[in-house]
mmCIF file of C-alpha atoms and ligand atoms in Angstrom:
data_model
loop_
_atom_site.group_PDB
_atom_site.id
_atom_site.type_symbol
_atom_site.label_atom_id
_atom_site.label_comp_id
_atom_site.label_asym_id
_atom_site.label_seq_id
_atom_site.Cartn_x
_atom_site.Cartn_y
_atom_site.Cartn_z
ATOM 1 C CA UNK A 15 8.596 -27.372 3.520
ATOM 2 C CA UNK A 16 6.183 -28.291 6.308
ATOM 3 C CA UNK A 17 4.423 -25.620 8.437
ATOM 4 C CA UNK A 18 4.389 -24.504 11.724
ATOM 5 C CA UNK A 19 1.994 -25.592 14.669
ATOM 6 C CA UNK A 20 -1.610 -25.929 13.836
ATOM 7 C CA UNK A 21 -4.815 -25.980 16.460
ATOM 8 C CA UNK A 22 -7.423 -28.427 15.110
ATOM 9 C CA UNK A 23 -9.753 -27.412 17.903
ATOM 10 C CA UNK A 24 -12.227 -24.503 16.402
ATOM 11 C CA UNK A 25 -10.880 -21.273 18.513
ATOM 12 C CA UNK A 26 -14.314 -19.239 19.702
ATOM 13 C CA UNK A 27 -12.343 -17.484 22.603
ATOM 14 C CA UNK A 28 -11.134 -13.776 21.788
ATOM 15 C CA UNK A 29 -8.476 -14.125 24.775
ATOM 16 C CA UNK A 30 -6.824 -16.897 22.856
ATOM 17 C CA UNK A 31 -2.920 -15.203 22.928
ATOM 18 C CA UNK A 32 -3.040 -15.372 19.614
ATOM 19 C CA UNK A 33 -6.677 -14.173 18.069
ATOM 20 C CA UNK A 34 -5.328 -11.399 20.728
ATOM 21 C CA UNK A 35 -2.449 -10.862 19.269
ATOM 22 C CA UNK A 36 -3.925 -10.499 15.569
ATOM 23 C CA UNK A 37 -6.391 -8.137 16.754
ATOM 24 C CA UNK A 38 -3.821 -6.013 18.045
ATOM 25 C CA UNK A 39 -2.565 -5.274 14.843
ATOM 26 C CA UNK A 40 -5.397 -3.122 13.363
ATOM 27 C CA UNK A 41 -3.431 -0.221 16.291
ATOM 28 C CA UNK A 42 -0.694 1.545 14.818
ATOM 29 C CA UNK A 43 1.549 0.862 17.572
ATOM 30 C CA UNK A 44 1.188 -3.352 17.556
ATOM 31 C CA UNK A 45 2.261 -2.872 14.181
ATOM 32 C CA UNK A 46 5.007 -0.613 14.191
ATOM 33 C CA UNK A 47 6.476 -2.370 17.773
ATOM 34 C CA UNK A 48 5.596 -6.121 15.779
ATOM 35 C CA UNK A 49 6.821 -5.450 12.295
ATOM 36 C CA UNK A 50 4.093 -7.718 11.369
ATOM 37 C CA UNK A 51 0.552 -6.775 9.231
ATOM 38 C CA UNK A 52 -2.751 -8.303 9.231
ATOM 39 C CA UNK A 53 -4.435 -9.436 5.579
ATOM 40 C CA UNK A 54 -7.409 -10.195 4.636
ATOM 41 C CA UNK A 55 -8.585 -13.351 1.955
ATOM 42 C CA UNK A 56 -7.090 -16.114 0.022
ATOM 43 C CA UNK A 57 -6.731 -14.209 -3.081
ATOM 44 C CA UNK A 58 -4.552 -11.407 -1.156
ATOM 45 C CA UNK A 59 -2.853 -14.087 1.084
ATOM 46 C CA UNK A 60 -2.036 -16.533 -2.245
ATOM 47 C CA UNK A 61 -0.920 -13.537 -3.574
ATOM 48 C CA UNK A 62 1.787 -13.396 -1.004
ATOM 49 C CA UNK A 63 2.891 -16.419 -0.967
ATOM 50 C CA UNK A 64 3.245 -16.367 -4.699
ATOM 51 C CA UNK A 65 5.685 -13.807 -3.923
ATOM 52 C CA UNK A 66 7.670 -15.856 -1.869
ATOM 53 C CA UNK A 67 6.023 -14.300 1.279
ATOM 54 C CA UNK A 68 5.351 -16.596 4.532
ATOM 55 C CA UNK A 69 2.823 -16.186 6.507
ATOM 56 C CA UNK A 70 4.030 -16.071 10.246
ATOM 57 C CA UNK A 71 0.199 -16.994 11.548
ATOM 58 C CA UNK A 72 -2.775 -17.998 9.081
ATOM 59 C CA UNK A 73 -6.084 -18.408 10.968
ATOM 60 C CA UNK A 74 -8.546 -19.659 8.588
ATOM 61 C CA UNK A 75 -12.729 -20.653 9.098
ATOM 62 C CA UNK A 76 -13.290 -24.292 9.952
ATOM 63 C CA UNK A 77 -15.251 -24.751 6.807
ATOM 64 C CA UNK A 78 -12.442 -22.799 4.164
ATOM 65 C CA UNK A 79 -10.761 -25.726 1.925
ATOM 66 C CA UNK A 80 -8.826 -24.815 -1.294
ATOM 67 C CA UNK A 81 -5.475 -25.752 -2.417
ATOM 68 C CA UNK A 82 -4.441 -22.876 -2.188
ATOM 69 C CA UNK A 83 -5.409 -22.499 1.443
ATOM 70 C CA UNK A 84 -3.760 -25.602 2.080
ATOM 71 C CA UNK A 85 -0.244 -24.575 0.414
ATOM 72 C CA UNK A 86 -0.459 -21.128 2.617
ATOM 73 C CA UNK A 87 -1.107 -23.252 5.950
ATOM 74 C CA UNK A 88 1.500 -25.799 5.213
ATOM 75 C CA UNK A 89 4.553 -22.853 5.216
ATOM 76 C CA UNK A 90 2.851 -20.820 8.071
ATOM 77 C CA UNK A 91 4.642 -20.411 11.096
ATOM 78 C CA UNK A 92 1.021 -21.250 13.113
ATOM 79 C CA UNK A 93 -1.921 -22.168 11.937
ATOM 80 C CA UNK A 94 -5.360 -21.512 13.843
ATOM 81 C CA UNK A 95 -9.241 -22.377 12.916
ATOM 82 C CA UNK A 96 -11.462 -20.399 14.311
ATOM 83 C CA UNK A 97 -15.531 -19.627 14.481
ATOM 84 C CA UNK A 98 -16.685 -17.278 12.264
ATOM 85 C CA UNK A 99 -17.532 -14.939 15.063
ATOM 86 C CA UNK A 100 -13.636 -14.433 15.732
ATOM 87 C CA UNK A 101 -12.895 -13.745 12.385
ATOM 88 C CA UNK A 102 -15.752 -11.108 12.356
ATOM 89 C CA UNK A 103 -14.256 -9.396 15.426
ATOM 90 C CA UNK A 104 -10.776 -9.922 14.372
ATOM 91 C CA UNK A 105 -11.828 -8.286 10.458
ATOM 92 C CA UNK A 106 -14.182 -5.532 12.482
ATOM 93 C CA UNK A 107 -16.927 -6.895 9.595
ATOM 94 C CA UNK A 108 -20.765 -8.575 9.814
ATOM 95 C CA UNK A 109 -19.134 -10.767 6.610
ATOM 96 C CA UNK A 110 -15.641 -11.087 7.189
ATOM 97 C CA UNK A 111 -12.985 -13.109 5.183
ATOM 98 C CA UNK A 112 -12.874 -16.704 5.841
ATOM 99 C CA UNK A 113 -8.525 -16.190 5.408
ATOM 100 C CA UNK A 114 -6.634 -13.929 7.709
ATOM 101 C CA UNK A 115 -2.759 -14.096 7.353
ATOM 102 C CA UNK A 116 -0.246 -12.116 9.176
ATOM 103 C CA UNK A 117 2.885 -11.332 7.986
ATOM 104 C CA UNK A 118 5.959 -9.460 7.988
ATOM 105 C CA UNK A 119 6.527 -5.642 6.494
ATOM 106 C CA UNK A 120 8.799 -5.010 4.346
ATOM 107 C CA UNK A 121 9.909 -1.910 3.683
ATOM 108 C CA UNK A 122 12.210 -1.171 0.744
ATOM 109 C CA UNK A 123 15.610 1.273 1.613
ATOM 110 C CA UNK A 124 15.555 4.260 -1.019
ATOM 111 C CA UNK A 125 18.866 3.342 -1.962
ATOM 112 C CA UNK A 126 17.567 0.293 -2.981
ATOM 113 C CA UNK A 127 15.144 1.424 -5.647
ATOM 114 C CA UNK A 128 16.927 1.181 -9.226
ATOM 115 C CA UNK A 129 14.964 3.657 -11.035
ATOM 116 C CA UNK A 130 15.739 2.075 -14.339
ATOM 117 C CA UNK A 131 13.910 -1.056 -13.362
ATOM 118 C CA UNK A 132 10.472 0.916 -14.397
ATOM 119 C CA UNK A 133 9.346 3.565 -17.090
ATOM 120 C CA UNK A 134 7.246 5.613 -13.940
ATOM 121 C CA UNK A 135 7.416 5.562 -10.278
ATOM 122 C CA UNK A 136 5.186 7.888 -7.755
ATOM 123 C CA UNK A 137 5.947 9.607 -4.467
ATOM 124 C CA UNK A 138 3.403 11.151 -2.514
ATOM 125 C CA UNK A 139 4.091 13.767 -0.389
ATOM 126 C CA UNK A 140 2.292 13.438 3.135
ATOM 127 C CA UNK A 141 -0.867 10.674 2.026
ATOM 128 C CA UNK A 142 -3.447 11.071 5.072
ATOM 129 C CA UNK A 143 -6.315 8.747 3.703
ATOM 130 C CA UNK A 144 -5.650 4.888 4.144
ATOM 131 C CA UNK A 145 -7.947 3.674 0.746
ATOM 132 C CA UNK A 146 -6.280 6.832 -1.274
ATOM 133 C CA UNK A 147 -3.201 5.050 -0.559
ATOM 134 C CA UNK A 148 -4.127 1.525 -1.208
ATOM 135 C CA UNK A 149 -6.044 2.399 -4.067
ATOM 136 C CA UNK A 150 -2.976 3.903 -5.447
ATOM 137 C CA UNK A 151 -0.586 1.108 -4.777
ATOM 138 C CA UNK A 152 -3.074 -1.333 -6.479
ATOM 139 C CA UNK A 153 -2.545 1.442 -9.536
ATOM 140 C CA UNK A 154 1.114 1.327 -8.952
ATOM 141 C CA UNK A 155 0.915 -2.703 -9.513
ATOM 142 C CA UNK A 156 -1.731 -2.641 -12.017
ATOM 143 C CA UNK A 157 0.537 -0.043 -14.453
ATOM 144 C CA UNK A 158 3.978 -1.690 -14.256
ATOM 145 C CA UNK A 159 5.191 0.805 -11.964
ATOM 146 C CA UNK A 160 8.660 0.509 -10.363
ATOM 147 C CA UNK A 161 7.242 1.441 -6.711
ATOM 148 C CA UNK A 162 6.433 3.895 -4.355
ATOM 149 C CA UNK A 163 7.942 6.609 -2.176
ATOM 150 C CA UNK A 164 6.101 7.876 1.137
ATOM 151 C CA UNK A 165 7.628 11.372 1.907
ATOM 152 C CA UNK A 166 7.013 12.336 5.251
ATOM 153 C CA UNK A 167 3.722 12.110 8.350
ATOM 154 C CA UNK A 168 2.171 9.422 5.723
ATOM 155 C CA UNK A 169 -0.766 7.132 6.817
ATOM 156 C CA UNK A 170 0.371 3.632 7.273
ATOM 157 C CA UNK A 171 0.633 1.737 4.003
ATOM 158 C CA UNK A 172 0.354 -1.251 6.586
ATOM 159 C CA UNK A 173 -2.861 -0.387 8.130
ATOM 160 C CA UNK A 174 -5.788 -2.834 7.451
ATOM 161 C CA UNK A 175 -7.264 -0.684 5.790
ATOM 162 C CA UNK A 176 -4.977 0.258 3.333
ATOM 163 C CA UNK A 177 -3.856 -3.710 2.804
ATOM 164 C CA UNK A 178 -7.872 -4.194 1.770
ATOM 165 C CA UNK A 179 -7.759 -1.302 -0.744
ATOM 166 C CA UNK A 180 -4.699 -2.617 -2.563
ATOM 167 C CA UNK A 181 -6.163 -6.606 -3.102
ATOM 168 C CA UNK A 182 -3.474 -8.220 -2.901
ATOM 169 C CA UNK A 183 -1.018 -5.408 -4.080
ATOM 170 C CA UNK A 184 0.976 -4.634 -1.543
ATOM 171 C CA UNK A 185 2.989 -7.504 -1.578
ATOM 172 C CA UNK A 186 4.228 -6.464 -5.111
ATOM 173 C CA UNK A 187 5.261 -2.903 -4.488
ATOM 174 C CA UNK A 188 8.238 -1.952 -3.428
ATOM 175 C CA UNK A 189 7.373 0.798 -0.876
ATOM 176 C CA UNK A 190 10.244 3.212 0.521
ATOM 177 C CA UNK A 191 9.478 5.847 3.039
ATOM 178 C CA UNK A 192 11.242 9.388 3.560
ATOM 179 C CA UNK A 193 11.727 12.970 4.981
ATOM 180 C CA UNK A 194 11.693 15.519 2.612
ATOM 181 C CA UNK A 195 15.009 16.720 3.122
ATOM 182 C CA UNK A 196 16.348 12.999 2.072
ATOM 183 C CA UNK A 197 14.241 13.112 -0.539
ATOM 184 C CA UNK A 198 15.530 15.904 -2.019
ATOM 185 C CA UNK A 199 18.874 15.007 -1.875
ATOM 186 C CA UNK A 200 18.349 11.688 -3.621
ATOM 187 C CA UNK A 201 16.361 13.380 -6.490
ATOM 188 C CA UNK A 202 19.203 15.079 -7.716
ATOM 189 C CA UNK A 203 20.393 11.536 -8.526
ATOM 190 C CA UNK A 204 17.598 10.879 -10.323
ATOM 191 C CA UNK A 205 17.759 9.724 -13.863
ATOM 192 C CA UNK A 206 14.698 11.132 -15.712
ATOM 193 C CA UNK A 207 11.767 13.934 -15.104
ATOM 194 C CA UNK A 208 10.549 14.127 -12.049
ATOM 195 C CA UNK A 209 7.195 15.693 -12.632
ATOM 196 C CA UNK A 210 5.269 17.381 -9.977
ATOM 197 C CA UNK A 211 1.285 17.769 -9.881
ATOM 198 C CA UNK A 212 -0.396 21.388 -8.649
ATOM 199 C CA UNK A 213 -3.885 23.010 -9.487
ATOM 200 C CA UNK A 214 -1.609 26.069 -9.801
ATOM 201 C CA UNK A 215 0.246 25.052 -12.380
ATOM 202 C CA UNK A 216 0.811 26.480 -15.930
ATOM 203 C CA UNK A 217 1.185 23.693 -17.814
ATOM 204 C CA UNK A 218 -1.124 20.994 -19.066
ATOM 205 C CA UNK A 219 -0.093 17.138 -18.180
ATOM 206 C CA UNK A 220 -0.653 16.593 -21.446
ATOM 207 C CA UNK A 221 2.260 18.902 -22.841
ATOM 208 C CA UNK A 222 4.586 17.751 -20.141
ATOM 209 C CA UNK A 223 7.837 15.848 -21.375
ATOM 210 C CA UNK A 224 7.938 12.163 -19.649
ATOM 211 C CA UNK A 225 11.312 11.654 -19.957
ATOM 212 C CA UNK A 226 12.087 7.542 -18.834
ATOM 213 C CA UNK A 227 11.935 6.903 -15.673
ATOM 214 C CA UNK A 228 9.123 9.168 -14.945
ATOM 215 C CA UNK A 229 9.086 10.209 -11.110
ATOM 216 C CA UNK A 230 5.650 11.735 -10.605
ATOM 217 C CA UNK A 231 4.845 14.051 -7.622
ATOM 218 C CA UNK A 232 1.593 13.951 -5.662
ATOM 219 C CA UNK A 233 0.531 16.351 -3.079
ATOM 220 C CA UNK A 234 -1.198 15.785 0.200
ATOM 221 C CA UNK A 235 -5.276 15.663 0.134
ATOM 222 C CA UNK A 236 -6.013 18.683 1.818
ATOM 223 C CA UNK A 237 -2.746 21.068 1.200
ATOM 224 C CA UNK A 238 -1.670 19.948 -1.716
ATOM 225 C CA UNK A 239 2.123 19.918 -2.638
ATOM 226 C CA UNK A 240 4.398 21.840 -0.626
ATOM 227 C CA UNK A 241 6.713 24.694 -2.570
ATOM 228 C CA UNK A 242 9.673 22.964 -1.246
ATOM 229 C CA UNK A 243 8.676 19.694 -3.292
ATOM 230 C CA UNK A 244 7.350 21.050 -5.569
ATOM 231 C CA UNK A 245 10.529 23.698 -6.070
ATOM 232 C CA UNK A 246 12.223 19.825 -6.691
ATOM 233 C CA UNK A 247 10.411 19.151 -9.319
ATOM 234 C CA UNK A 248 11.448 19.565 -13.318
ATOM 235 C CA UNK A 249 8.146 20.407 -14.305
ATOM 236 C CA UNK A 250 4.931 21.074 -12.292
ATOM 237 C CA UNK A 251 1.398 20.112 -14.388
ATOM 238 C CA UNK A 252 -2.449 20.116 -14.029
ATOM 239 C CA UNK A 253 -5.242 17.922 -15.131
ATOM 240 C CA UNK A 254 -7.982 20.581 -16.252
ATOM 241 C CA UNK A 255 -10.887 20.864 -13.785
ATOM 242 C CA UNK A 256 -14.062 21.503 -16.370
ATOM 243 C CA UNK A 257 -16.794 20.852 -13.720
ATOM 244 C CA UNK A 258 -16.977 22.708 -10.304
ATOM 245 C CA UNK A 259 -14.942 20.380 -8.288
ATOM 246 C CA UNK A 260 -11.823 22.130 -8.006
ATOM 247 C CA UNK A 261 -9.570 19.096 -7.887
ATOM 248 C CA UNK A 262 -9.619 15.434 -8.625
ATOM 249 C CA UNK A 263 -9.310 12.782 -5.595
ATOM 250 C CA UNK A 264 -5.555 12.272 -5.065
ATOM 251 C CA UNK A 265 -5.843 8.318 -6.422
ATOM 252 C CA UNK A 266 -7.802 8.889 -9.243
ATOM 253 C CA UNK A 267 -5.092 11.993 -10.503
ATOM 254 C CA UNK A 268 -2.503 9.665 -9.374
ATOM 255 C CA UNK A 269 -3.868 7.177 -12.039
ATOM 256 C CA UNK A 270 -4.408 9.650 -14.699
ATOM 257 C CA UNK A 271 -0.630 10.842 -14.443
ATOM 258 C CA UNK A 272 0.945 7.288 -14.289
ATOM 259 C CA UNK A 273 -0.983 6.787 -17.620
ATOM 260 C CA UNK A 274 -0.106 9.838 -18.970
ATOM 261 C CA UNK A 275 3.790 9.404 -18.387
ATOM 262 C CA UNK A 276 3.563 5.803 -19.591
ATOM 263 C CA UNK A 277 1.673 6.105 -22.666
HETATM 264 C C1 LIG M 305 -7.335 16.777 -3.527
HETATM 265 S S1 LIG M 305 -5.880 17.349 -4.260
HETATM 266 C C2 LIG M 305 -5.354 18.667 -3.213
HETATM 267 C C3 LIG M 305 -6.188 19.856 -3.258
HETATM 268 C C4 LIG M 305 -5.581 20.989 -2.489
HETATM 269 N N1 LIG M 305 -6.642 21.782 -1.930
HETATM 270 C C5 LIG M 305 -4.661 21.845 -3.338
HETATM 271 O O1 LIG M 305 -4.872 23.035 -3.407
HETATM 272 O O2 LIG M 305 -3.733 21.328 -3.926
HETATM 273 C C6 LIG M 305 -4.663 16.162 -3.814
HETATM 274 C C7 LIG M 305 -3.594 15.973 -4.827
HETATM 275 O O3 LIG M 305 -4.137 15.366 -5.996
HETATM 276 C C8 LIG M 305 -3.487 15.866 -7.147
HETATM 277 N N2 LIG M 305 -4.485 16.568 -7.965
HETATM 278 C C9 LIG M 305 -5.819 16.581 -7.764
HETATM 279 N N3 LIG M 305 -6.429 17.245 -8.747
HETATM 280 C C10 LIG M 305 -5.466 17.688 -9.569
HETATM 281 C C11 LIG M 305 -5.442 18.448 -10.773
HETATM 282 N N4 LIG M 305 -6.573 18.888 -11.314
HETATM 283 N N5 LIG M 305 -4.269 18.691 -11.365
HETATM 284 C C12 LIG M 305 -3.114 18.242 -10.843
HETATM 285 N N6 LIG M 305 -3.069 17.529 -9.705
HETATM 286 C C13 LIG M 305 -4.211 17.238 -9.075
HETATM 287 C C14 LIG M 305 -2.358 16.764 -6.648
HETATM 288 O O4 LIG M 305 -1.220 15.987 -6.479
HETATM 289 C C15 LIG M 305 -2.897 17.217 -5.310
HETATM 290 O O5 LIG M 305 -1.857 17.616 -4.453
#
């Protein structure tokens, strides 16, 4: 398959359409009214296409040559060298990337998620921080999980920030994102324990019963879980604090309970 245009020229101007365009797309709103997300390196960017992903625009240093580089620019839909200055303003970094792709989101329906493809799958209720949620889809990938489930105001698992936490990750999670109430309702469908995660709770994680598929429940960084998600759950569990830190970060309990319910 042969790619799309590609400018030879080295692009140094930050009101090429384009490098504009890109830009645009660390905002929220350029996102959600685009559909499209910006990534950063080859590794993440191979990783994509590996997947089968295409990048719509790949904008690379004038310098970067690997094969790999080469396969991604040859299915892009445009393809764009430019200075390293660009790429720094376009990456918001003094050492930025010498690969930027863009591509398209892809959210996954709920009704699309077959919980028996995985032994453990993780919703979090309300995520706020962008690298809590990277980090955790990265942990999601890493453990064989089936995928994720946003429920409710989440940050945006598309945000650049985010995308750099989970190295390459995000193009192998399925991601599905909810209200509460729809949540709820499809939970009653759901095959195994769904297992909910509270500082309050009685029982250790290590006594809980991970009945295949595990669904495990995270709360939001500041609040916590909310009683009417966790009043979904089977079972609500807490990881002993033995320090003075009252709770864990939200990724690194997310990790503990996906390798708790998996074994
Ligand atoms: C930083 S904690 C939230 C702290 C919040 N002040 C509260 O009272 O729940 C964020 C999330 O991480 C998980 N978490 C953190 N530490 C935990 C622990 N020791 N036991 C169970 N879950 C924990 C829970 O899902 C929690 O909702």
């Amino acid at each position: 398959m042969s790619g799309g245009a590609t400018t030879t020229r080295v692009v140094t101007s930050l009101t090429n359409p384009t490098v504009k365009a890109v830009r645009a797309l660390h905002m929220r709103k350029a996102r959600q009214e685009t559909g499209l997300f910006l990534v950063e390196g080859l590794k993440s960017v191979a990783e994509a296409v590996d997947l089968g992903r295409v990048p719509r625009i790949l904008l690379h240093a004038e310098a970067a040559d690997h094969p790999l580089l080469q396969r991604a620019a040859a299915l892009a839909g445009e393809t764009l060298i430019v200075s390293p200055a660009v790429l720094a303003k376009i990456s918001r970094r003094d050492n930025p990337q010498t690969v930027l792709g863009v591509f398209e989101q892809a959210f996954t329906p709920l009704s699309a998620l077959d919980p028996g493809a995985s032994r453990c799958w993780v919703a979090l209720e309300a995520v706020r921080d962008p690298g809590n949620l990277g980090t955790i889809i990265r942990t999601v990938d890493a453990a064989g999980c089936g995928g994720l489930i946003l429920i409710g105001e989440c940050c945006d698992p598309y945000s650049v920030e985010c995308v750099r936490a989970t190295m390459g990750s995000v193009f192998a999670v399925p991601i599905a994102k909810v209200d509460a109430e729809a949540f709820i309702d499809w939970r009653t469908t759901w095959p195994g324990a769904v297992v909910g995660t509270l500082l309050t709770a009685e029982a250790d994680f290590r006594a809980a019963i991970y009945r295949d598929p595990t669904l495990i429940l995270m709360g939001n960084e500041q609040a916590g879980l909310t009683s009417q998600l966790a009043a979904a759950c089977d079972v609500t569990v807490k990881i002993p604090m033995r320090g003075r830190a009252d709770s864990l970060n939200l990724a690194v309990a997310t990790g503990v309970m996906i390798y708790a319910a998996t074994g």
